[in-house]
mmCIF file of C-alpha atoms in Angstrom:
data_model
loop_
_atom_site.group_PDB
_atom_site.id
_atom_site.type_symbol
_atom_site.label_atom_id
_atom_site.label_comp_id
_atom_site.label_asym_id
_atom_site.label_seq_id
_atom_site.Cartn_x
_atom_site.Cartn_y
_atom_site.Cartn_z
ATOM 1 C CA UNK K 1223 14.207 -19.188 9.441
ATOM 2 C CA UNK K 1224 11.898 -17.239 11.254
ATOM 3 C CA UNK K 1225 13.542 -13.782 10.371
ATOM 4 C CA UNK K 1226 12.817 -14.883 6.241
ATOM 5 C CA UNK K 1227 9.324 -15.298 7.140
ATOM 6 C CA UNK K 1228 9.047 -11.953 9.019
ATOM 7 C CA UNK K 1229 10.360 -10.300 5.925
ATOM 8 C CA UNK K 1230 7.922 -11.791 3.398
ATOM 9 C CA UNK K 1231 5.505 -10.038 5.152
ATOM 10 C CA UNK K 1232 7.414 -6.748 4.802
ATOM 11 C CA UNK K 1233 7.270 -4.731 1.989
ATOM 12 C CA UNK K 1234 10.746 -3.781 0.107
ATOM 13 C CA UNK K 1235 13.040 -1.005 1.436
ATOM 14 C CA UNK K 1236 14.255 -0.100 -1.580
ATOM 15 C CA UNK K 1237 10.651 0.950 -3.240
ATOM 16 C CA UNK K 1238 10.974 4.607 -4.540
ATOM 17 C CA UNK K 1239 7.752 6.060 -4.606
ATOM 18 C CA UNK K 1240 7.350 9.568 -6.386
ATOM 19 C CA UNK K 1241 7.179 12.986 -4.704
ATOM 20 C CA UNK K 1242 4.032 13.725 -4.167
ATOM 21 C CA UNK K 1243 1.988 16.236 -5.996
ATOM 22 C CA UNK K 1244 -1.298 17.486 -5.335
ATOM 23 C CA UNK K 1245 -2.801 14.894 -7.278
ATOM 24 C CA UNK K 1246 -0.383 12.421 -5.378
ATOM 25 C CA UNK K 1247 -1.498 13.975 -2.474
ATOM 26 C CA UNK K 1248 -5.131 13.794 -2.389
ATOM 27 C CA UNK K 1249 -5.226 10.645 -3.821
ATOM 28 C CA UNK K 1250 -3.077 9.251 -0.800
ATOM 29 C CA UNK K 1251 -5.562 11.284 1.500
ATOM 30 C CA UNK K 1252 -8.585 9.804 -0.410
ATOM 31 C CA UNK K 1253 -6.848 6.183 0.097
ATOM 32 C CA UNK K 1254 -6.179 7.137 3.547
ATOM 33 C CA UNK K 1255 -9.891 7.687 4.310
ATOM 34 C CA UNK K 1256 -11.024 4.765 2.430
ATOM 35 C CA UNK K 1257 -9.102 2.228 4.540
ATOM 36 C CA UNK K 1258 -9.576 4.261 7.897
ATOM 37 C CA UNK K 1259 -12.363 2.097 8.945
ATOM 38 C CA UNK K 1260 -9.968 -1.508 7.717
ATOM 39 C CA UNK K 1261 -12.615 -2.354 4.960
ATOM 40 C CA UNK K 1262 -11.601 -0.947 1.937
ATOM 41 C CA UNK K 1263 -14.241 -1.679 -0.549
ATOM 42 C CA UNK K 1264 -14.779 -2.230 -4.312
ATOM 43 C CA UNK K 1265 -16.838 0.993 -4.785
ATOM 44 C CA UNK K 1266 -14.118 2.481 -2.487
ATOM 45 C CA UNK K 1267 -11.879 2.266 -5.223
ATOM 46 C CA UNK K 1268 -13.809 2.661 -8.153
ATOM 47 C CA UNK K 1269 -15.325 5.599 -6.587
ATOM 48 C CA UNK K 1270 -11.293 6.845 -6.660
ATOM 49 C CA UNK K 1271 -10.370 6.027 -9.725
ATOM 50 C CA UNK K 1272 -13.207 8.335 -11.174
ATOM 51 C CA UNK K 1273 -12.430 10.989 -9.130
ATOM 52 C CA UNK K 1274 -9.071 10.912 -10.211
ATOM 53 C CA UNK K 1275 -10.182 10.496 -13.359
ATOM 54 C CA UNK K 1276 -12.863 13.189 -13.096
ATOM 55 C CA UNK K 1277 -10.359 15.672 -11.546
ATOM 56 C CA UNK K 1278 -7.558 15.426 -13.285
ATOM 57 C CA UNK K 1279 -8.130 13.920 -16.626
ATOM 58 C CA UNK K 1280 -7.130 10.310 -16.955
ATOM 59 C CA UNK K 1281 -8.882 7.274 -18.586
ATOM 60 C CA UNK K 1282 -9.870 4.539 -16.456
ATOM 61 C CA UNK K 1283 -6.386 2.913 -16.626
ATOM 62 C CA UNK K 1284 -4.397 5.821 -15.977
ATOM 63 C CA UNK K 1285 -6.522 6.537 -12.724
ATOM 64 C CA UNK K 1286 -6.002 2.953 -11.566
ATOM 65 C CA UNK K 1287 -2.592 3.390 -11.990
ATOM 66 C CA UNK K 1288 -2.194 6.826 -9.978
ATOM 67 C CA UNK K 1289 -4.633 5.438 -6.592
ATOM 68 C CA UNK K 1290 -2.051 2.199 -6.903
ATOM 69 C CA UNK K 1291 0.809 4.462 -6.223
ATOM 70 C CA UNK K 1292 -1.335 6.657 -4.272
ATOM 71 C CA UNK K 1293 -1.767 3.635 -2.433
ATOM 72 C CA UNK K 1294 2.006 3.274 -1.726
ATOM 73 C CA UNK K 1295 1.757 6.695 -0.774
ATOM 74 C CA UNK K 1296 -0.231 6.198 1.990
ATOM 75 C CA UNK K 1297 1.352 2.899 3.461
ATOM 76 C CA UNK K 1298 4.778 4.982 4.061
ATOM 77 C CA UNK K 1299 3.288 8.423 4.293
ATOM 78 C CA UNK K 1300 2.980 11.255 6.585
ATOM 79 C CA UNK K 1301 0.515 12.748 8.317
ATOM 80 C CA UNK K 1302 -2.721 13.875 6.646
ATOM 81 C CA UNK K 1303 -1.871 17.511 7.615
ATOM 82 C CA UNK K 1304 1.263 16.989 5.348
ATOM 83 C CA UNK K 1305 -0.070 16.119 2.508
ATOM 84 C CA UNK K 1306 -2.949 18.395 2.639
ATOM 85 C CA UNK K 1307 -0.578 21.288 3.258
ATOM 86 C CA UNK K 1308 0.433 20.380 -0.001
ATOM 87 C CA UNK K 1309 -2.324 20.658 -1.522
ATOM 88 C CA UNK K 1310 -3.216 24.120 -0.240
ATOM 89 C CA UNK K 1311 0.440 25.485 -1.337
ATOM 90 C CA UNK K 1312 0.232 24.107 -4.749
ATOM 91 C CA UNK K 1313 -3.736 24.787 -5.805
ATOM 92 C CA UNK K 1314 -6.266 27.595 -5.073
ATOM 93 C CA UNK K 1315 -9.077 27.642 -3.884
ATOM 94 C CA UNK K 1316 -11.995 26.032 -6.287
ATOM 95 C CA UNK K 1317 -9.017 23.043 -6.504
ATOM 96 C CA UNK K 1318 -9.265 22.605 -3.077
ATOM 97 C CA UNK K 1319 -13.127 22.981 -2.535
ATOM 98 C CA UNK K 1320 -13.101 20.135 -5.026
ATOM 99 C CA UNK K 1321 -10.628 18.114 -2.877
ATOM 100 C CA UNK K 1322 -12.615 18.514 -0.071
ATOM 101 C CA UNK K 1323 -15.829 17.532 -1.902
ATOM 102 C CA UNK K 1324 -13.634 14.565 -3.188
ATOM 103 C CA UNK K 1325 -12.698 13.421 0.606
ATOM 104 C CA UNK K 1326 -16.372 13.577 1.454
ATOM 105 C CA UNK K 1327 -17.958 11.582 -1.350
ATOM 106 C CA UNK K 1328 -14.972 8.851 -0.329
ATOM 107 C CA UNK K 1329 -16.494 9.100 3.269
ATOM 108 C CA UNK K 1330 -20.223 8.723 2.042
ATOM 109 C CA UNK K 1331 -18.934 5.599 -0.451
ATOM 110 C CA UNK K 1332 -20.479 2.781 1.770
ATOM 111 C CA UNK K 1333 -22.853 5.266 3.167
ATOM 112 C CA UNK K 1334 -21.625 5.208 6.959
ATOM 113 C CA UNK K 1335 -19.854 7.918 8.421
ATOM 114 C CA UNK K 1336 -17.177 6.725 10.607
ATOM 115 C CA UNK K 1337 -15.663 8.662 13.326
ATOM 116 C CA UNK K 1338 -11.861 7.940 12.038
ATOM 117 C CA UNK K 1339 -13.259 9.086 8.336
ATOM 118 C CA UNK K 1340 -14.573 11.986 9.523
ATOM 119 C CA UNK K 1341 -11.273 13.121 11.542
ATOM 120 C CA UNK K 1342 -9.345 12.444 8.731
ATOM 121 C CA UNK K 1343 -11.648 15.092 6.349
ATOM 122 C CA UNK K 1344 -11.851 17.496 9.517
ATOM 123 C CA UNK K 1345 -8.135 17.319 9.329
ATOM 124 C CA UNK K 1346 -7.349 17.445 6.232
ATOM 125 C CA UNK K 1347 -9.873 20.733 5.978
ATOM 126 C CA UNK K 1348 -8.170 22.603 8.703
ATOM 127 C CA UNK K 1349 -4.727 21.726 6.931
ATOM 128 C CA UNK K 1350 -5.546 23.022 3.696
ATOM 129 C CA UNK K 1351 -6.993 26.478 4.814
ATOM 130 C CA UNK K 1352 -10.716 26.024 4.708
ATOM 131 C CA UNK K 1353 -13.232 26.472 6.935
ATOM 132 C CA UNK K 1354 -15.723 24.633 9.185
ATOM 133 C CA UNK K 1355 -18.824 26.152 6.774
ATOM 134 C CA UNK K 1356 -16.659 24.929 3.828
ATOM 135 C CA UNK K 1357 -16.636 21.508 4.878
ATOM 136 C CA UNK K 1358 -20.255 21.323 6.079
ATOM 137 C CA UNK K 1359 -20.961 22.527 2.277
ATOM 138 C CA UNK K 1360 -19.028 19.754 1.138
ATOM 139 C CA UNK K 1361 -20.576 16.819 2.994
ATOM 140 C CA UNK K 1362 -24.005 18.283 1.949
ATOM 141 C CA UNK K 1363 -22.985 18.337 -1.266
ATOM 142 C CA UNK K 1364 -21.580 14.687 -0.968
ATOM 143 C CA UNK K 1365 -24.868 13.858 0.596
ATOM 144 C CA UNK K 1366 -26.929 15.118 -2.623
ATOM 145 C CA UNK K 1367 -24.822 13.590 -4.787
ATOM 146 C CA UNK K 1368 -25.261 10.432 -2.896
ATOM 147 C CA UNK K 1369 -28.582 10.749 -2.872
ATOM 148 C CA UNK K 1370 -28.626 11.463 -6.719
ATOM 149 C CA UNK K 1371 -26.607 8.446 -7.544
ATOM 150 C CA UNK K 1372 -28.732 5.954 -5.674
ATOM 151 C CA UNK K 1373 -32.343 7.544 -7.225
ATOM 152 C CA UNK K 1374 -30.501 7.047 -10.743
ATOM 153 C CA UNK K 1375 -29.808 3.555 -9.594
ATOM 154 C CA UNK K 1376 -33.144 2.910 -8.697
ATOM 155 C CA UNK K 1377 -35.155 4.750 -11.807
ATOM 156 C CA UNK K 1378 -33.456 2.244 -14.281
#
């Protein structure tokens, strides 16, 4: 009795989940640093879903749909090197500038900057071949965005 309650709790063995791409990929990394802290927030996700949306072309649904599995992703993934590799073999270099901007803005979300977030990015950076000046551009840029956001917020 007790082992059918243990596996309740357990997700299925048999779920295929899709190669990942680098859309897959950063997605999974973006989901990664989203629940890093264990409070994975509404404007965590929405924030997500546009940049998947933003990045790669997809209508609110269709974004959804791709963090969901990105979500699976992540649950039975690898290591954030691994699918950041990925990214750096399969897109050049603006791609991955705007991967890394993506990771940061995901950081900034709830606007706290926690230690196992910013590992993750630092990570992830080294892993797909850019540098520490690249990432401090990113986070800046993040930052201004940010900033930008809330003002709008504000002004109406």
């Amino acid at each position: 009795m007790l082992k059918k309650l243990f596996q309740a709790f357990r997700p299925p063995q048999n779920l295929r989940l899709p190669d990942p791409d680098a859309e897959l990929a950063l997605g999974a990394l973006l989901v990664r640093i989203a629940q890093s802290d264990r409070d994975y927030q509404l404007e965590e996700i929405s924030l997500i879903d546009r940049i998947l949306a933003q990045l790669y072309g997809h209508n609110a649904i269709e974004a959804a749909k791709v963090r969901a599995t990105c979500e699976k992703l992540h649950a039975a993934a690898p290591e954030t090197d691994t699918f950041a590799r990925l990214i750096r073999e399969t897109t050049g270099l603006e791609e991955r500038l705007a991967a890394l901007d993506a990771l940061w803005q995901v950081v900034l979300a709830d606007n706290l900057e926690h230690e196992g977030e910013i590992r993750i990015v630092g990570d992830a950076c080294k892993a797909m071949g850019l540098s520490v000046m690249d990432n401090k551009r990113a986070r800046e840029k993040a930052r201004s965005k940010l900033t930008d956001q809330l003002a709008t917020q504000e002004g109406k």
